[in-house]
CSV table of C-alpha atoms in Angstrom, one decimal:
chain,number,residue,atom,x,y,z
A,30,MET,CA,48.6,-21.5,-3.0
A,31,SER,CA,51.9,-21.0,-0.6
A,32,ALA,CA,51.7,-18.0,-1.3
A,33,MET,CA,49.0,-17.7,0.7
A,34,ALA,CA,50.1,-20.2,3.0
A,35,PRO,CA,51.3,-18.1,6.3
A,36,ALA,CA,47.8,-15.9,6.2
A,37,SER,CA,45.7,-19.2,6.3
A,38,SER,CA,45.7,-19.4,9.9
A,39,ALA,CA,44.2,-16.2,11.1
A,40,THR,CA,42.1,-15.7,7.3
A,41,PRO,CA,39.1,-17.6,9.4
A,42,ARG,CA,39.1,-15.1,12.3
A,43,ALA,CA,38.8,-12.0,10.2
A,44,ALA,CA,36.6,-13.1,7.5
A,45,LEU,CA,34.7,-13.9,10.4
A,46,VAL,CA,35.2,-10.2,11.5
A,47,SER,CA,33.9,-9.2,8.3
A,48,ALA,CA,30.9,-10.7,8.3
A,49,PHE,CA,30.1,-9.5,11.7
A,50,GLY,CA,30.4,-6.4,10.6
A,51,CYS,CA,28.9,-6.4,7.5
A,52,TYR,CA,26.0,-7.5,9.3
A,53,VAL,CA,26.7,-4.7,12.4
A,54,MET,CA,26.2,-1.9,9.9
A,55,TRP,CA,23.6,-3.8,7.4
A,56,GLY,CA,21.3,-4.1,11.2
A,57,PHE,CA,22.6,-0.3,12.2
A,58,MET,CA,21.5,1.2,8.6
A,59,PRO,CA,18.4,2.9,9.6
A,60,LEU,CA,20.0,5.3,11.8
A,61,LEU,CA,21.5,6.2,9.2
A,62,PHE,CA,18.3,7.3,7.1
A,63,MET,CA,16.4,8.2,10.1
A,64,GLY,CA,19.3,10.8,10.7
A,65,GLN,CA,18.6,12.5,7.2
A,66,GLY,CA,14.9,12.0,8.1
A,67,ALA,CA,15.3,14.1,11.1
A,68,LEU,CA,16.9,16.7,8.9
A,69,GLY,CA,14.6,16.8,6.8
A,70,PHE,CA,15.2,14.7,3.6
A,71,ASP,CA,12.9,12.8,2.3
A,72,SER,CA,13.1,9.4,1.2
A,73,LEU,CA,13.8,10.1,-2.8
A,74,GLU,CA,16.5,12.4,-2.0
A,75,ILE,CA,18.3,9.5,0.4
A,76,LEU,CA,17.8,7.3,-3.0
A,77,ALA,CA,19.3,9.8,-4.9
A,78,HIS,CA,22.3,10.3,-2.7
A,79,ARG,CA,22.6,6.8,-1.6
A,80,ALA,CA,22.6,6.0,-5.5
A,81,LEU,CA,25.3,9.2,-6.3
A,82,TRP,CA,27.4,8.5,-3.5
A,83,ALA,CA,28.2,4.4,-3.8
A,84,VAL,CA,29.5,4.8,-7.2
A,85,ALA,CA,32.6,6.8,-6.2
A,86,VAL,CA,33.1,4.3,-3.3
A,87,ALA,CA,32.2,1.2,-6.0
A,88,GLY,CA,34.3,2.9,-8.2
A,89,LEU,CA,37.3,2.1,-6.0
A,90,LEU,CA,37.2,-0.8,-4.9
A,91,VAL,CA,36.6,-2.0,-7.9
A,92,LEU,CA,40.1,-0.1,-8.9
A,93,LEU,CA,41.5,-1.7,-6.0
A,94,ALA,CA,40.3,-4.8,-7.0
A,95,LYS,CA,41.8,-4.7,-10.8
A,96,GLN,CA,37.8,-5.7,-11.9
A,97,GLY,CA,37.9,-2.5,-14.1
A,98,GLY,CA,38.0,-5.5,-17.5
A,99,GLN,CA,34.9,-6.9,-15.7
A,100,VAL,CA,33.0,-3.4,-15.8
A,101,ARG,CA,34.0,-3.2,-19.5
A,102,ALA,CA,33.0,-6.7,-20.1
A,103,ALA,CA,29.5,-6.1,-18.8
A,104,PHE,CA,28.2,-3.2,-20.7
A,105,ALA,CA,30.0,-4.4,-24.0
A,106,SER,CA,27.9,-7.7,-23.4
A,107,PRO,CA,24.3,-6.9,-24.0
A,108,LYS,CA,22.3,-10.7,-22.4
A,109,THR,CA,25.1,-9.5,-19.3
A,110,LEU,CA,23.9,-5.7,-18.9
A,111,GLY,CA,20.3,-7.1,-19.5
A,112,TRP,CA,20.4,-8.5,-16.7
A,113,LEU,CA,22.2,-6.2,-14.3
A,114,ILE,CA,19.5,-3.7,-15.7
A,115,LEU,CA,16.8,-6.2,-13.7
A,116,SER,CA,19.4,-6.0,-11.0
A,117,THR,CA,19.7,-2.6,-10.8
A,118,LEU,CA,15.2,-2.3,-11.1
A,119,LEU,CA,14.9,-4.9,-8.1
A,120,ILE,CA,17.7,-3.0,-5.6
A,121,GLY,CA,16.2,0.3,-6.6
A,122,VAL,CA,13.2,-0.9,-5.6
A,123,ASN,CA,14.2,-2.7,-2.5
A,124,TRP,CA,17.0,0.9,-1.5
A,125,GLY,CA,13.6,2.8,-2.3
A,126,LEU,CA,10.9,1.0,0.1
A,127,TYR,CA,13.5,0.2,2.5
A,128,VAL,CA,14.9,4.1,3.1
A,129,TRP,CA,11.1,5.2,3.2
A,130,ALA,CA,9.8,2.3,5.5
A,131,THR,CA,12.9,3.5,8.2
A,132,THR,CA,11.8,7.0,7.8
A,133,HIS,CA,8.0,6.5,8.2
A,134,GLU,CA,8.0,4.6,11.3
A,135,ALA,CA,7.9,0.9,9.7
A,136,THR,CA,11.5,0.0,10.6
A,137,LEU,CA,10.1,-2.8,12.7
A,138,GLU,CA,7.7,-4.0,9.8
A,139,ALA,CA,11.3,-3.7,6.9
A,140,SER,CA,13.2,-6.5,9.4
A,141,LEU,CA,11.1,-8.6,9.2
A,142,GLY,CA,11.3,-8.5,5.4
A,143,TYR,CA,14.8,-9.6,6.6
A,144,TYR,CA,14.1,-12.3,8.3
A,145,ILE,CA,11.6,-13.8,5.8
A,146,ASN,CA,14.3,-13.6,2.7
A,147,PRO,CA,16.6,-16.2,3.7
A,148,LEU,CA,13.5,-19.0,4.0
A,149,LEU,CA,12.2,-17.5,1.5
A,150,ASN,CA,16.1,-18.1,-0.5
A,151,MET,CA,15.3,-22.0,0.8
A,152,VAL,CA,11.4,-21.9,-1.5
A,153,VAL,CA,13.4,-19.9,-4.4
A,154,GLY,CA,16.2,-22.4,-4.6
A,155,LEU,CA,13.8,-25.5,-4.6
A,156,TRP,CA,11.2,-24.2,-7.7
A,157,LEU,CA,14.6,-22.7,-9.5
A,158,PHE,CA,17.4,-24.4,-9.0
A,159,ARG,CA,15.8,-27.8,-7.9
A,160,GLU,CA,17.5,-27.8,-4.4
A,161,LYS,CA,16.6,-29.9,-1.9
A,162,ILE,CA,14.4,-28.7,1.4
A,163,ASP,CA,14.6,-30.9,4.1
A,164,LYS,CA,12.0,-31.6,6.9
A,165,TRP,CA,14.2,-28.6,9.6
A,166,GLY,CA,13.7,-26.4,6.1
A,167,TRP,CA,9.6,-27.1,5.8
A,168,VAL,CA,9.3,-26.0,9.9
A,169,ALA,CA,11.3,-22.9,9.7
A,170,ILE,CA,9.3,-22.0,6.6
A,171,GLY,CA,5.9,-22.5,8.6
A,172,LEU,CA,7.0,-21.1,11.3
A,173,ALA,CA,7.7,-17.9,9.2
A,174,ALA,CA,4.4,-18.5,7.3
A,175,ILE,CA,2.4,-18.0,11.5
A,176,GLY,CA,4.2,-15.3,12.1
A,177,VAL,CA,3.4,-13.5,8.7
A,178,ALA,CA,-0.1,-14.4,9.2
A,179,PHE,CA,-0.3,-12.7,12.8
A,180,GLN,CA,2.0,-9.4,11.7
A,181,THR,CA,-1.5,-9.6,9.2
A,182,ALA,CA,-3.6,-9.7,12.3
A,183,ALA,CA,-1.3,-7.0,13.8
A,184,LEU,CA,-1.4,-4.7,11.2
A,185,GLY,CA,-4.8,-4.9,9.9
A,186,ARG,CA,-3.3,-5.6,6.9
A,187,PRO,CA,-0.6,-8.1,4.8
A,188,PRO,CA,2.5,-6.6,5.5
A,189,TRP,CA,3.4,-5.6,1.8
A,190,ILE,CA,7.0,-3.2,3.2
A,191,SER,CA,8.4,-7.0,4.6
A,192,ILE,CA,6.8,-9.1,1.5
A,193,VAL,CA,8.6,-7.1,-1.6
A,194,LEU,CA,11.5,-6.3,0.4
A,195,ALA,CA,12.1,-10.2,0.8
A,196,ILE,CA,10.7,-11.1,-2.7
A,197,SER,CA,12.9,-8.2,-4.2
A,198,PHE,CA,15.9,-8.9,-2.4
A,199,ALA,CA,15.6,-12.5,-3.3
A,200,SER,CA,15.1,-12.3,-6.9
A,201,TYR,CA,17.9,-9.9,-7.1
A,202,GLY,CA,20.2,-12.6,-5.4
A,203,VAL,CA,18.1,-15.1,-8.2
A,204,ILE,CA,19.9,-12.9,-11.2
A,205,ARG,CA,23.0,-12.1,-9.4
A,206,LYS,CA,23.7,-16.0,-9.1
A,207,ARG,CA,23.1,-16.0,-13.2
A,208,VAL,CA,25.9,-13.6,-13.7
A,209,PRO,CA,29.3,-13.7,-14.2
A,210,ILE,CA,30.5,-10.7,-12.4
A,211,ASP,CA,31.9,-10.8,-9.2
A,212,ALA,CA,29.7,-9.0,-6.2
A,213,GLN,CA,31.9,-5.3,-6.1
A,214,ALA,CA,32.2,-4.6,-10.3
A,215,GLY,CA,28.0,-5.6,-10.3
A,216,LEU,CA,27.5,-3.4,-7.9
A,217,LEU,CA,29.4,-0.4,-9.3
A,218,VAL,CA,27.8,-1.4,-12.3
A,219,GLU,CA,24.2,-1.3,-11.1
A,220,CYS,CA,25.1,1.8,-9.4
A,221,LEU,CA,26.4,3.6,-13.1
A,222,LEU,CA,23.1,2.7,-14.1
A,223,LEU,CA,21.2,4.4,-11.1
A,224,VAL,CA,23.4,7.8,-10.8
A,225,PRO,CA,21.5,9.4,-14.3
A,226,PHE,CA,18.2,8.9,-12.0
A,227,GLY,CA,19.8,9.8,-9.7
A,228,LEU,CA,21.9,12.9,-10.3
A,229,ALA,CA,18.8,14.2,-12.0
A,230,TRP,CA,16.9,14.2,-9.0
A,231,VAL,CA,19.4,16.0,-6.8
A,232,LEU,CA,19.8,18.6,-9.7
A,233,TRP,CA,16.1,18.6,-10.1
A,234,LEU,CA,15.9,19.5,-6.4
A,235,GLN,CA,18.7,22.1,-6.2
A,236,HIS,CA,17.0,24.0,-9.0
A,237,THR,CA,13.4,23.9,-7.3
A,238,GLY,CA,14.8,24.4,-3.3
A,239,ALA,CA,13.5,21.3,-2.4
A,240,GLY,CA,17.0,19.4,-1.6
A,241,VAL,CA,18.6,19.9,1.6
A,242,ALA,CA,21.8,18.6,1.4
A,243,PHE,CA,23.7,21.7,1.1
A,244,ASP,CA,21.8,23.4,3.5
A,245,SER,CA,24.9,22.9,5.6
A,246,PRO,CA,27.8,20.9,5.8
A,247,VAL,CA,25.9,19.3,8.3
A,248,ASN,CA,23.8,17.8,5.2
A,249,THR,CA,26.3,17.7,3.6
A,250,LEU,CA,28.2,14.6,5.4
A,251,TRP,CA,24.9,12.9,6.1
A,252,ALA,CA,24.6,12.6,2.3
A,253,LEU,CA,27.5,11.9,1.3
A,254,ALA,CA,27.7,9.0,3.9
A,255,ASN,CA,25.6,6.9,1.8
A,256,GLY,CA,28.3,6.1,-0.4
A,257,PRO,CA,30.3,4.1,2.1
A,258,ALA,CA,27.4,2.8,3.8
A,259,THR,CA,25.4,0.8,1.0
A,260,VAL,CA,29.1,-0.2,-0.6
A,261,LEU,CA,31.4,-1.3,2.3
A,262,PRO,CA,29.2,-3.6,3.9
A,263,LEU,CA,28.8,-5.9,0.5
A,264,ALA,CA,32.5,-5.4,-0.1
A,265,LEU,CA,32.9,-6.7,4.0
A,266,PHE,CA,30.6,-9.5,3.2
A,267,ALA,CA,31.6,-10.9,-0.6
A,268,TRP,CA,35.1,-11.0,0.9
A,269,SER,CA,33.9,-13.5,4.1
A,270,ALA,CA,31.6,-15.2,2.4
A,271,ARG,CA,34.3,-16.9,-0.5
A,272,ARG,CA,36.1,-18.1,2.9
A,273,LEU,CA,33.5,-19.1,5.6
A,274,PRO,CA,31.0,-21.8,5.6
A,275,LEU,CA,27.2,-21.1,4.4
A,276,SER,CA,25.9,-22.7,7.3
A,277,THR,CA,28.0,-19.4,9.0
A,278,ILE,CA,26.7,-16.9,7.0
A,279,GLY,CA,23.6,-18.6,7.6
A,280,PHE,CA,23.5,-18.3,11.4
A,281,ILE,CA,25.3,-14.3,11.1
A,282,GLN,CA,22.5,-13.2,8.7
A,283,PHE,CA,19.9,-12.9,11.1
A,284,LEU,CA,22.1,-9.9,13.3
A,285,ALA,CA,21.4,-7.3,10.5
A,286,PRO,CA,17.5,-7.4,11.0
A,287,THR,CA,17.9,-8.6,15.0
A,288,LEU,CA,19.6,-4.9,15.3
A,289,GLN,CA,17.2,-3.7,12.4
A,290,PHE,CA,14.1,-4.6,15.1
A,291,ALA,CA,15.7,-3.2,17.8
A,292,VAL,CA,16.5,-0.1,16.4
A,293,GLY,CA,12.7,0.0,15.5
A,294,VAL,CA,11.8,-0.6,19.4
A,295,TRP,CA,14.1,2.0,20.0
A,296,ALA,CA,12.6,4.7,18.0
A,297,GLY,CA,9.3,3.9,19.8
A,298,GLU,CA,7.4,2.2,17.1
A,299,ALA,CA,4.1,0.3,18.2
A,300,LEU,CA,4.8,-2.9,19.2
A,301,THR,CA,1.4,-4.5,19.8
A,302,PRO,CA,1.4,-8.1,21.7
A,303,LEU,CA,0.3,-9.7,18.0
A,304,ARG,CA,3.7,-8.7,16.6
A,305,VAL,CA,5.2,-10.0,19.7
A,306,ILE,CA,4.2,-13.5,18.4
A,307,SER,CA,4.3,-12.9,15.6
A,308,PHE,CA,8.1,-11.7,15.6
A,309,ALA,CA,8.0,-15.1,18.0
A,310,PHE,CA,6.9,-17.1,15.1
A,311,ILE,CA,9.5,-15.6,12.6
A,312,TRP,CA,12.5,-15.9,15.4
A,313,GLY,CA,11.5,-19.6,15.9
A,314,GLY,CA,11.6,-19.9,12.0
A,315,ALA,CA,15.3,-18.5,12.2
A,316,GLY,CA,16.6,-20.5,14.8
A,317,VAL,CA,15.5,-23.5,13.5
A,318,PHE,CA,17.0,-22.7,9.8
A,319,ALA,CA,20.5,-21.4,11.6
A,320,ALA,CA,20.7,-24.5,13.6
A,321,ALA,CA,19.8,-26.9,10.9
A,322,ALA,CA,22.5,-25.0,8.7
A,323,LEU,CA,25.0,-25.4,11.1
A,324,PHE,CA,23.9,-29.0,12.1
A,325,ARG,CA,24.4,-29.6,8.7
A,326,HIS,CA,27.9,-28.4,8.4
A,327,ARG,CA,29.4,-29.7,11.8
A,328,ALA,CA,27.5,-33.4,9.3
A,329,ALA,CA,29.4,-32.9,6.3
A,330,ARG,CA,32.2,-31.6,8.0
A,331,GLU,CA,32.3,-35.5,9.9
A,332,ALA,CA,31.7,-37.0,6.7
A,333,LEU,CA,34.7,-35.5,4.9
A,334,LYS,CA,36.5,-36.4,7.9
A,335,ARG,CA,35.7,-39.9,8.2
A,336,SER,CA,36.4,-40.5,4.2
A,337,ALA,CA,39.9,-38.9,4.6
A,338,GLU,CA,40.4,-41.7,7.1
A,339,PRO,CA,43.4,-44.5,6.1
A,340,VAL,CA,41.0,-47.8,6.0
């Protein structure tokens, strides 16, 4: 502990910057996929390169963090590997659908999924982990449900992209919570499991002449950018989440879908009055969630302070 003491005063500030950094990167990620789409990449080619080049970046970070033993242990444990295969399937679905959405003028619907996700996490916590939801939590969930109903009316169908993104990421989080492996090492295992499929698809595209990633140096750079864009936000998140209160993370996490929403509007996606009403309810639910989390954190801190005072 004493070795870390000199840096302790700077750690909260650095963790806050790290948290903002990861959510800003996630928020602007649609621009990366839109840029590749404009160059002729289809969503499957982007996903394949995302899996392929993320391995190199994740592997480097695992080496720097000296977590190679965790990766070897994961492959040696059938139970751990089984859970990670399931989490790989979920994150593959999540990545693939998100890439498809952002390259097919559905970024607004995708952003809705990441507004819903933390509220869905509360429901999952109640169902699986017997966590309690206070009245403000139910208010937030209710507002989000109304928002989804308006989104259904606006689209003329249920917002399947939002729902699948939220459920797949929430399920992914539940599984990763159960697996005894650090975030970065776990991501490397998942990327290694995805690599054969990504590599096979890239080779097939090159063989048939349908791939565009190696048509020019510019295209290749765009393809390579999928690696750090995938891994670095998660690394920043994992580092900051261990050093910041959950209430702070809970508040900052709404930055990503807000930026995604802004990118969708900037890209010219339809923003009808019903969709505005839908997002107003979603934003209301997100605001209640964030405010309640902040209030609980302050109340807990005050209770801890009072318990430490001499009687």
